[in-house]
């Protein structure tokens, strides 16, 4: 470190004041620009590789968990789970959990959770549903494309 | 004999020892310089959504993979401020939301072309049996602002699919301690 030695030992005393000034300035600069980095993770979401199939003539009984979400400036966000309107995250999670457990009991854990959001829905709300799906360990999460911005059925 | 005592000025040398201070200043400087995030300039500062169950970055990082980061953000240019966004509201003006790669904002159609060009440079070595073509080995990381319209993310995903990029990643932050 910089310490040690008597002042008389040094025949050429160096004026450290400008250096201290500069270090102060640098310190202030880095202190002001310093920002603690947040932990940023990623959800993997692979797109299907095939181009899909034409209309299925007999789709059979509806086997899906669909969350319908719409948003507009006046009424804000409205969410529905399979046409049943939900108030908050807890209720939505409860609906999805019950349906998923039911499918697991029927030995169909692969039944997807489909997120059917309107184009204006804030991204944060979509990620909330993704997060619920991940919390419930639902393996198949699907994003419906091209949904119209219509209010969900009451 | 009267001894005359010389009344001289009593000079006391009280110069402080600045050496320990300089040491500490150097350490502080080193800390802030090393802590400054000069890397990841492609990841601009936007408020991305928080998700409790997002995997930690260490768990999913694979060596040698090439990730293209696209930011969907709402810049506030000095010339054309957006009062809704500036006041913390949710702006739905289509032109206000920008798609950015490496600090450059691209219009939608230009982004579509850019994705095709970048994807073509990073093709997988073998043809995919399912798709019957060579797909892109690129990972596309979508970093969308929490207020960004879902339609933009959908559109970007659609463009990625057209460019044969199928490995999509969605960025989210871990909640802060004490946050739900």
mmCIF file of C-alpha atoms in Angstrom:
data_model
loop_
_atom_site.group_PDB
_atom_site.id
_atom_site.type_symbol
_atom_site.label_atom_id
_atom_site.label_comp_id
_atom_site.label_asym_id
_atom_site.label_seq_id
_atom_site.Cartn_x
_atom_site.Cartn_y
_atom_site.Cartn_z
ATOM 1 C CA UNK A 1 0.000 0.000 0.000
ATOM 2 C CA UNK A 2 0.970 3.608 -0.143
ATOM 3 C CA UNK A 3 2.148 3.939 3.514
ATOM 4 C CA UNK A 4 5.617 3.492 5.083
ATOM 5 C CA UNK A 5 8.812 5.548 5.357
ATOM 6 C CA UNK A 6 9.595 8.861 6.941
ATOM 7 C CA UNK A 7 8.959 12.109 5.126
ATOM 8 C CA UNK A 8 12.617 13.122 5.483
ATOM 9 C CA UNK A 9 13.728 9.982 3.650
ATOM 10 C CA UNK A 10 12.128 11.189 0.491
ATOM 11 C CA UNK A 11 14.312 13.707 -1.285
ATOM 12 C CA UNK A 12 11.619 14.472 -3.891
ATOM 13 C CA UNK A 13 8.303 15.065 -2.211
ATOM 14 C CA UNK A 14 5.462 14.620 -4.655
ATOM 15 C CA UNK A 15 2.432 16.829 -4.503
ATOM 16 C CA UNK A 16 -0.408 14.321 -4.278
ATOM 17 C CA UNK A 17 -3.201 16.899 -4.108
ATOM 18 C CA UNK A 18 -4.032 16.880 -7.862
ATOM 19 C CA UNK A 19 -4.045 13.094 -7.833
ATOM 20 C CA UNK A 20 -6.398 13.002 -4.851
ATOM 21 C CA UNK A 21 -8.634 15.494 -6.654
ATOM 22 C CA UNK A 22 -8.775 13.305 -9.728
ATOM 23 C CA UNK A 23 -9.441 10.171 -7.679
ATOM 24 C CA UNK A 24 -12.258 11.993 -5.903
ATOM 25 C CA UNK A 25 -13.757 12.984 -9.247
ATOM 26 C CA UNK A 26 -13.453 9.432 -10.577
ATOM 27 C CA UNK A 27 -14.950 8.050 -7.400
ATOM 28 C CA UNK A 28 -17.908 10.405 -7.606
ATOM 29 C CA UNK A 29 -18.418 9.495 -11.275
ATOM 30 C CA UNK A 30 -18.427 5.753 -10.670
ATOM 31 C CA UNK A 31 -20.535 6.093 -7.524
ATOM 32 C CA UNK A 32 -23.159 8.058 -9.417
ATOM 33 C CA UNK A 33 -23.196 5.677 -12.359
ATOM 34 C CA UNK A 34 -23.167 2.556 -10.210
ATOM 35 C CA UNK A 35 -26.236 0.402 -10.345
ATOM 36 C CA UNK A 36 -26.784 -2.964 -8.749
ATOM 37 C CA UNK A 37 -27.596 -5.439 -11.441
ATOM 38 C CA UNK A 38 -30.832 -7.380 -10.977
ATOM 39 C CA UNK A 39 -31.042 -11.087 -11.535
ATOM 40 C CA UNK A 40 -32.490 -11.496 -14.978
ATOM 41 C CA UNK A 41 -33.678 -14.904 -16.073
ATOM 42 C CA UNK A 42 -35.318 -16.274 -19.189
ATOM 43 C CA UNK A 43 -38.265 -18.525 -19.888
ATOM 44 C CA UNK A 44 -37.589 -20.850 -22.800
ATOM 45 C CA UNK A 45 -40.418 -20.949 -25.305
ATOM 46 C CA UNK A 46 -39.714 -23.018 -28.414
ATOM 47 C CA UNK A 47 -41.838 -22.421 -31.486
ATOM 48 C CA UNK A 48 -43.350 -25.457 -33.227
ATOM 49 C CA UNK A 49 -41.111 -26.739 -36.013
ATOM 50 C CA UNK A 50 -43.809 -28.100 -38.294
ATOM 51 C CA UNK A 51 -46.281 -25.970 -40.179
ATOM 52 C CA UNK A 52 -49.354 -27.431 -38.520
ATOM 53 C CA UNK A 53 -52.167 -29.459 -39.903
ATOM 54 C CA UNK A 54 -55.358 -28.518 -41.615
ATOM 55 C CA UNK A 55 -58.680 -28.499 -39.809
ATOM 56 C CA UNK A 56 -59.378 -31.467 -37.624
ATOM 57 C CA UNK A 57 -62.858 -32.775 -38.491
ATOM 58 C CA UNK A 58 -63.418 -34.295 -35.056
ATOM 59 C CA UNK A 59 -61.575 -32.446 -32.343
ATOM 60 C CA UNK A 60 -63.379 -34.417 -29.629
ATOM 61 C CA UNK A 61 -64.078 -32.994 -26.191
ATOM 62 C CA UNK A 62 -62.339 -29.739 -25.434
ATOM 63 C CA UNK A 63 -59.142 -30.503 -23.559
ATOM 64 C CA UNK A 64 -57.294 -27.341 -22.747
ATOM 65 C CA UNK A 65 -56.809 -24.728 -20.086
ATOM 66 C CA UNK A 66 -57.344 -21.368 -21.708
ATOM 67 C CA UNK A 67 -56.828 -17.963 -20.143
ATOM 68 C CA UNK A 68 -58.447 -15.183 -22.135
ATOM 69 C CA UNK A 69 -57.154 -11.696 -21.518
ATOM 70 C CA UNK A 70 -58.184 -8.339 -22.914
ATOM 71 C CA UNK A 71 -57.202 -4.791 -22.142
ATOM 72 C CA UNK A 72 -58.410 -1.331 -23.052
ATOM 73 C CA UNK A 73 -57.705 2.164 -21.795
ATOM 74 C CA UNK A 74 -61.077 2.657 -20.124
ATOM 75 C CA UNK A 75 -61.864 -0.664 -18.430
ATOM 76 C CA UNK A 76 -58.292 -1.899 -18.045
ATOM 77 C CA UNK A 77 -57.524 -5.590 -17.857
ATOM 78 C CA UNK A 78 -60.128 -8.316 -17.842
ATOM 79 C CA UNK A 79 -59.265 -11.962 -17.531
ATOM 80 C CA UNK A 80 -61.294 -15.102 -17.895
ATOM 81 C CA UNK A 81 -60.438 -18.718 -17.359
ATOM 82 C CA UNK A 82 -62.436 -20.833 -19.810
ATOM 83 C CA UNK A 83 -65.131 -18.118 -20.039
ATOM 84 C CA UNK A 84 -65.310 -17.690 -16.273
ATOM 85 C CA UNK A 85 -64.253 -14.197 -15.315
ATOM 86 C CA UNK A 86 -61.566 -14.022 -12.647
ATOM 87 C CA UNK A 87 -60.849 -11.117 -10.330
ATOM 88 C CA UNK A 88 -57.239 -11.551 -9.309
ATOM 89 C CA UNK A 89 -54.107 -13.658 -9.652
ATOM 90 C CA UNK A 90 -55.053 -15.900 -6.719
ATOM 91 C CA UNK A 91 -58.390 -16.845 -8.244
ATOM 92 C CA UNK A 92 -56.821 -17.448 -11.630
ATOM 93 C CA UNK A 93 -54.131 -19.629 -10.073
ATOM 94 C CA UNK A 94 -56.802 -21.572 -8.187
ATOM 95 C CA UNK A 95 -58.783 -22.215 -11.407
ATOM 96 C CA UNK A 96 -55.687 -23.356 -13.303
ATOM 97 C CA UNK A 97 -54.479 -25.500 -10.407
ATOM 98 C CA UNK A 98 -57.817 -27.310 -10.107
ATOM 99 C CA UNK A 99 -57.987 -27.951 -13.853
ATOM 100 C CA UNK A 100 -54.376 -29.116 -14.036
ATOM 101 C CA UNK A 101 -54.775 -31.456 -11.073
ATOM 102 C CA UNK A 102 -57.884 -32.835 -12.702
ATOM 103 C CA UNK A 103 -56.005 -33.513 -15.952
ATOM 104 C CA UNK A 104 -53.096 -35.057 -14.042
ATOM 105 C CA UNK A 105 -55.546 -37.337 -12.232
ATOM 106 C CA UNK A 106 -56.895 -38.388 -15.634
ATOM 107 C CA UNK A 107 -53.296 -39.177 -16.670
ATOM 108 C CA UNK A 108 -53.187 -36.250 -19.074
ATOM 109 C CA UNK A 109 -50.554 -33.892 -17.674
ATOM 110 C CA UNK A 110 -49.644 -32.788 -21.200
ATOM 111 C CA UNK A 111 -52.870 -30.783 -21.624
ATOM 112 C CA UNK A 112 -51.640 -27.267 -22.417
ATOM 113 C CA UNK A 113 -52.256 -23.977 -20.695
ATOM 114 C CA UNK A 114 -53.138 -21.621 -23.534
ATOM 115 C CA UNK A 115 -52.576 -17.925 -23.047
ATOM 116 C CA UNK A 116 -55.013 -16.149 -25.311
ATOM 117 C CA UNK A 117 -54.271 -12.462 -24.979
ATOM 118 C CA UNK A 118 -55.372 -9.471 -26.985
ATOM 119 C CA UNK A 119 -52.757 -7.360 -28.743
ATOM 120 C CA UNK A 120 -53.146 -4.485 -26.292
ATOM 121 C CA UNK A 121 -52.657 -6.540 -23.125
ATOM 122 C CA UNK A 122 -49.602 -5.355 -21.202
ATOM 123 C CA UNK A 123 -46.733 -7.845 -21.402
ATOM 124 C CA UNK A 124 -46.514 -7.941 -17.609
ATOM 125 C CA UNK A 125 -49.959 -9.587 -17.397
ATOM 126 C CA UNK A 126 -48.966 -12.284 -19.888
ATOM 127 C CA UNK A 127 -45.830 -13.008 -17.868
ATOM 128 C CA UNK A 128 -47.942 -13.290 -14.716
ATOM 129 C CA UNK A 129 -49.849 -16.183 -16.310
ATOM 130 C CA UNK A 130 -46.578 -17.732 -17.560
ATOM 131 C CA UNK A 131 -45.292 -17.497 -14.003
ATOM 132 C CA UNK A 132 -48.412 -19.203 -12.639
ATOM 133 C CA UNK A 133 -47.998 -21.967 -15.216
ATOM 134 C CA UNK A 134 -44.358 -22.466 -14.237
ATOM 135 C CA UNK A 135 -45.252 -22.440 -10.528
ATOM 136 C CA UNK A 136 -47.784 -25.226 -11.146
ATOM 137 C CA UNK A 137 -45.177 -27.093 -13.231
ATOM 138 C CA UNK A 138 -47.335 -27.173 -16.333
ATOM 139 C CA UNK A 139 -45.047 -28.372 -19.095
ATOM 140 C CA UNK A 140 -47.085 -27.224 -22.078
ATOM 141 C CA UNK A 141 -47.585 -23.496 -22.199
ATOM 142 C CA UNK A 142 -48.955 -22.188 -25.448
ATOM 143 C CA UNK A 143 -49.463 -18.692 -26.775
ATOM 144 C CA UNK A 144 -52.535 -18.236 -28.939
ATOM 145 C CA UNK A 145 -51.870 -15.972 -31.897
ATOM 146 C CA UNK A 146 -54.084 -13.441 -33.536
ATOM 147 C CA UNK A 147 -56.692 -13.074 -30.823
ATOM 148 C CA UNK A 148 -59.116 -10.231 -31.273
ATOM 149 C CA UNK A 149 -59.523 -7.677 -28.506
ATOM 150 C CA UNK A 150 -62.946 -8.670 -27.261
ATOM 151 C CA UNK A 151 -64.181 -8.651 -23.742
ATOM 152 C CA UNK A 152 -64.389 -12.135 -22.236
ATOM 153 C CA UNK A 153 -67.827 -13.623 -21.654
ATOM 154 C CA UNK A 154 -69.318 -12.865 -18.254
ATOM 155 C CA UNK B 1 21.793 38.313 34.368
ATOM 156 C CA UNK B 2 18.575 38.725 32.765
ATOM 157 C CA UNK B 3 18.081 36.215 30.152
ATOM 158 C CA UNK B 4 15.983 37.351 27.321
ATOM 159 C CA UNK B 5 13.760 34.731 25.950
ATOM 160 C CA UNK B 6 13.140 35.062 22.275
ATOM 161 C CA UNK B 7 9.485 35.196 21.549
ATOM 162 C CA UNK B 8 9.294 33.322 18.313
ATOM 163 C CA UNK B 9 6.213 32.025 16.594
ATOM 164 C CA UNK B 10 5.389 28.584 17.764
ATOM 165 C CA UNK B 11 5.083 26.626 14.590
ATOM 166 C CA UNK B 12 3.343 23.321 14.838
ATOM 167 C CA UNK B 13 3.437 21.029 11.887
ATOM 168 C CA UNK B 14 -0.035 19.563 11.801
ATOM 169 C CA UNK B 15 -0.243 18.342 8.236
ATOM 170 C CA UNK B 16 -2.616 15.371 8.190
ATOM 171 C CA UNK B 17 -1.396 12.078 6.879
ATOM 172 C CA UNK B 18 -3.369 11.617 3.694
ATOM 173 C CA UNK B 19 -1.838 8.276 2.778
ATOM 174 C CA UNK B 20 -4.537 6.054 4.394
ATOM 175 C CA UNK B 21 -7.196 8.207 2.794
ATOM 176 C CA UNK B 22 -5.603 7.769 -0.634
ATOM 177 C CA UNK B 23 -5.465 4.011 -0.004
ATOM 178 C CA UNK B 24 -9.159 3.917 0.782
ATOM 179 C CA UNK B 25 -9.975 6.137 -2.181
ATOM 180 C CA UNK B 26 -8.081 3.779 -4.463
ATOM 181 C CA UNK B 27 -9.956 0.795 -3.082
ATOM 182 C CA UNK B 28 -13.285 2.563 -3.543
ATOM 183 C CA UNK B 29 -12.307 3.535 -7.059
ATOM 184 C CA UNK B 30 -11.339 -0.043 -7.869
ATOM 185 C CA UNK B 31 -14.629 -1.344 -6.467
ATOM 186 C CA UNK B 32 -16.767 1.035 -8.489
ATOM 187 C CA UNK B 33 -14.706 0.597 -11.654
ATOM 188 C CA UNK B 34 -14.945 -3.185 -11.504
ATOM 189 C CA UNK B 35 -18.603 -3.052 -10.505
ATOM 190 C CA UNK B 36 -19.544 -0.751 -13.353
ATOM 191 C CA UNK B 37 -21.489 -2.719 -15.922
ATOM 192 C CA UNK B 38 -19.756 -1.889 -19.145
ATOM 193 C CA UNK B 39 -20.779 -5.135 -20.787
ATOM 194 C CA UNK B 40 -24.211 -6.063 -22.096
ATOM 195 C CA UNK B 41 -24.813 -2.847 -23.906
ATOM 196 C CA UNK B 42 -27.391 -4.723 -25.967
ATOM 197 C CA UNK B 43 -29.548 -5.099 -22.884
ATOM 198 C CA UNK B 44 -30.831 -1.585 -22.399
ATOM 199 C CA UNK B 45 -32.360 -0.450 -19.164
ATOM 200 C CA UNK B 46 -36.036 -1.249 -19.353
ATOM 201 C CA UNK B 47 -38.500 -2.341 -16.752
ATOM 202 C CA UNK B 48 -39.040 -5.966 -17.639
ATOM 203 C CA UNK B 49 -41.738 -7.981 -15.834
ATOM 204 C CA UNK B 50 -40.979 -9.795 -12.617
ATOM 205 C CA UNK B 51 -41.569 -13.526 -12.295
ATOM 206 C CA UNK B 52 -40.875 -15.577 -9.205
ATOM 207 C CA UNK B 53 -40.320 -18.811 -11.098
ATOM 208 C CA UNK B 54 -37.951 -17.588 -13.779
ATOM 209 C CA UNK B 55 -34.894 -19.865 -13.959
ATOM 210 C CA UNK B 56 -31.622 -18.390 -12.725
ATOM 211 C CA UNK B 57 -29.336 -17.337 -15.587
ATOM 212 C CA UNK B 58 -26.597 -19.781 -14.507
ATOM 213 C CA UNK B 59 -28.966 -22.726 -14.863
ATOM 214 C CA UNK B 60 -29.848 -22.109 -18.454
ATOM 215 C CA UNK B 61 -26.706 -20.571 -19.926
ATOM 216 C CA UNK B 62 -25.098 -22.945 -22.374
ATOM 217 C CA UNK B 63 -21.620 -22.416 -23.695
ATOM 218 C CA UNK B 64 -21.150 -21.474 -27.294
ATOM 219 C CA UNK B 65 -24.724 -20.500 -28.037
ATOM 220 C CA UNK B 66 -25.457 -17.277 -29.807
ATOM 221 C CA UNK B 67 -28.265 -15.201 -28.392
ATOM 222 C CA UNK B 68 -29.799 -12.303 -30.205
ATOM 223 C CA UNK B 69 -31.458 -9.841 -27.863
ATOM 224 C CA UNK B 70 -34.398 -7.778 -29.049
ATOM 225 C CA UNK B 71 -35.638 -5.055 -26.733
ATOM 226 C CA UNK B 72 -39.209 -3.811 -27.006
ATOM 227 C CA UNK B 73 -39.230 -0.442 -25.327
ATOM 228 C CA UNK B 74 -40.890 2.933 -25.236
ATOM 229 C CA UNK B 75 -38.255 5.601 -25.712
ATOM 230 C CA UNK B 76 -39.099 9.133 -24.648
ATOM 231 C CA UNK B 77 -37.496 11.340 -27.248
ATOM 232 C CA UNK B 78 -37.017 14.950 -26.206
ATOM 233 C CA UNK B 79 -38.774 16.229 -29.315
ATOM 234 C CA UNK B 80 -41.890 14.091 -29.039
ATOM 235 C CA UNK B 81 -42.680 13.235 -25.436
ATOM 236 C CA UNK B 82 -45.501 10.832 -24.636
ATOM 237 C CA UNK B 83 -47.526 12.224 -21.714
ATOM 238 C CA UNK B 84 -49.201 8.876 -20.987
ATOM 239 C CA UNK B 85 -45.936 6.982 -20.688
ATOM 240 C CA UNK B 86 -44.161 9.817 -18.904
ATOM 241 C CA UNK B 87 -46.878 9.835 -16.250
ATOM 242 C CA UNK B 88 -46.588 6.089 -15.681
ATOM 243 C CA UNK B 89 -49.584 5.132 -17.817
ATOM 244 C CA UNK B 90 -49.869 2.446 -20.474
ATOM 245 C CA UNK B 91 -49.289 3.892 -23.920
ATOM 246 C CA UNK B 92 -50.879 2.124 -26.851
ATOM 247 C CA UNK B 93 -49.644 4.350 -29.672
ATOM 248 C CA UNK B 94 -48.232 1.806 -32.082
ATOM 249 C CA UNK B 95 -45.413 4.038 -33.301
ATOM 250 C CA UNK B 96 -44.189 4.763 -29.785
ATOM 251 C CA UNK B 97 -43.074 1.192 -29.146
ATOM 252 C CA UNK B 98 -39.711 0.467 -30.703
ATOM 253 C CA UNK B 99 -37.896 -2.782 -31.446
ATOM 254 C CA UNK B 100 -34.195 -2.588 -30.845
ATOM 255 C CA UNK B 101 -31.148 -4.727 -31.579
ATOM 256 C CA UNK B 102 -27.723 -3.645 -30.275
ATOM 257 C CA UNK B 103 -28.857 -0.115 -29.575
ATOM 258 C CA UNK B 104 -30.488 0.423 -32.979
ATOM 259 C CA UNK B 105 -34.247 0.824 -33.335
ATOM 260 C CA UNK B 106 -35.637 -0.897 -36.412
ATOM 261 C CA UNK B 107 -39.053 -0.406 -38.002
ATOM 262 C CA UNK B 108 -41.164 -3.583 -38.076
ATOM 263 C CA UNK B 109 -40.488 -4.507 -41.693
ATOM 264 C CA UNK B 110 -36.773 -3.794 -41.346
ATOM 265 C CA UNK B 111 -36.645 -5.980 -38.224
ATOM 266 C CA UNK B 112 -38.236 -8.783 -40.205
ATOM 267 C CA UNK B 113 -35.416 -8.548 -42.766
ATOM 268 C CA UNK B 114 -32.731 -8.263 -40.092
ATOM 269 C CA UNK B 115 -33.962 -11.420 -38.367
ATOM 270 C CA UNK B 116 -33.807 -13.349 -41.642
ATOM 271 C CA UNK B 117 -30.251 -12.124 -42.320
ATOM 272 C CA UNK B 118 -28.991 -12.917 -38.809
ATOM 273 C CA UNK B 119 -30.786 -16.274 -38.714
ATOM 274 C CA UNK B 120 -29.280 -17.317 -42.048
ATOM 275 C CA UNK B 121 -25.785 -16.698 -40.668
ATOM 276 C CA UNK B 122 -26.420 -19.074 -37.771
ATOM 277 C CA UNK B 123 -28.038 -22.157 -39.242
ATOM 278 C CA UNK B 124 -27.982 -25.523 -37.509
ATOM 279 C CA UNK B 125 -25.535 -27.927 -39.179
ATOM 280 C CA UNK B 126 -28.134 -30.587 -39.996
ATOM 281 C CA UNK B 127 -31.568 -30.453 -41.502
ATOM 282 C CA UNK B 128 -34.419 -30.761 -39.015
ATOM 283 C CA UNK B 129 -36.446 -33.914 -39.582
ATOM 284 C CA UNK B 130 -39.707 -32.319 -38.527
ATOM 285 C CA UNK B 131 -39.348 -29.044 -40.388
ATOM 286 C CA UNK B 132 -37.547 -30.674 -43.370
ATOM 287 C CA UNK B 133 -35.196 -27.705 -43.592
ATOM 288 C CA UNK B 134 -32.225 -26.249 -41.777
ATOM 289 C CA UNK B 135 -33.433 -24.154 -38.861
ATOM 290 C CA UNK B 136 -31.556 -21.373 -37.165
ATOM 291 C CA UNK B 137 -29.423 -22.252 -34.152
ATOM 292 C CA UNK B 138 -29.950 -18.753 -32.823
ATOM 293 C CA UNK B 139 -31.615 -18.040 -29.482
ATOM 294 C CA UNK B 140 -33.887 -15.023 -29.638
ATOM 295 C CA UNK B 141 -34.194 -13.290 -26.276
ATOM 296 C CA UNK B 142 -37.209 -11.002 -26.116
ATOM 297 C CA UNK B 143 -36.757 -8.283 -23.509
ATOM 298 C CA UNK B 144 -40.059 -6.487 -23.521
ATOM 299 C CA UNK B 145 -41.000 -3.666 -21.196
ATOM 300 C CA UNK B 146 -43.670 -4.713 -18.696
ATOM 301 C CA UNK B 147 -46.119 -2.268 -20.301
ATOM 302 C CA UNK B 148 -45.330 -3.286 -23.878
ATOM 303 C CA UNK B 149 -48.315 -4.475 -25.906
ATOM 304 C CA UNK B 150 -48.544 -8.244 -26.176
ATOM 305 C CA UNK B 151 -49.282 -7.737 -29.861
ATOM 306 C CA UNK B 152 -45.693 -6.579 -30.387
ATOM 307 C CA UNK B 153 -44.305 -9.716 -28.758
ATOM 308 C CA UNK B 154 -46.679 -11.832 -30.875
ATOM 309 C CA UNK B 155 -45.583 -10.061 -34.041
ATOM 310 C CA UNK B 156 -41.905 -10.431 -33.187
ATOM 311 C CA UNK B 157 -42.438 -14.129 -32.486
ATOM 312 C CA UNK B 158 -44.180 -14.466 -35.828
ATOM 313 C CA UNK B 159 -41.235 -12.803 -37.590
ATOM 314 C CA UNK B 160 -38.842 -15.099 -35.727
ATOM 315 C CA UNK B 161 -40.798 -18.097 -36.949
ATOM 316 C CA UNK B 162 -40.649 -16.802 -40.534
ATOM 317 C CA UNK B 163 -36.877 -16.377 -40.151
ATOM 318 C CA UNK B 164 -36.666 -20.021 -38.939
ATOM 319 C CA UNK B 165 -35.711 -18.995 -35.430
ATOM 320 C CA UNK B 166 -37.599 -21.279 -33.078
ATOM 321 C CA UNK B 167 -35.647 -20.933 -29.841
ATOM 322 C CA UNK B 168 -37.405 -18.044 -28.171
ATOM 323 C CA UNK B 169 -36.569 -16.861 -24.683
ATOM 324 C CA UNK B 170 -38.607 -14.419 -22.655
ATOM 325 C CA UNK B 171 -36.734 -12.226 -20.194
ATOM 326 C CA UNK B 172 -38.036 -11.653 -16.688
ATOM 327 C CA UNK B 173 -36.538 -10.356 -13.477
ATOM 328 C CA UNK B 174 -36.573 -12.122 -10.165
ATOM 329 C CA UNK B 175 -38.731 -10.205 -7.668
ATOM 330 C CA UNK B 176 -36.818 -8.043 -5.240
ATOM 331 C CA UNK B 177 -36.506 -9.293 -1.656
ATOM 332 C CA UNK B 178 -39.799 -8.703 0.143
ATOM 333 C CA UNK B 179 -41.679 -8.255 -3.120
ATOM 334 C CA UNK B 180 -44.479 -10.656 -4.029
#
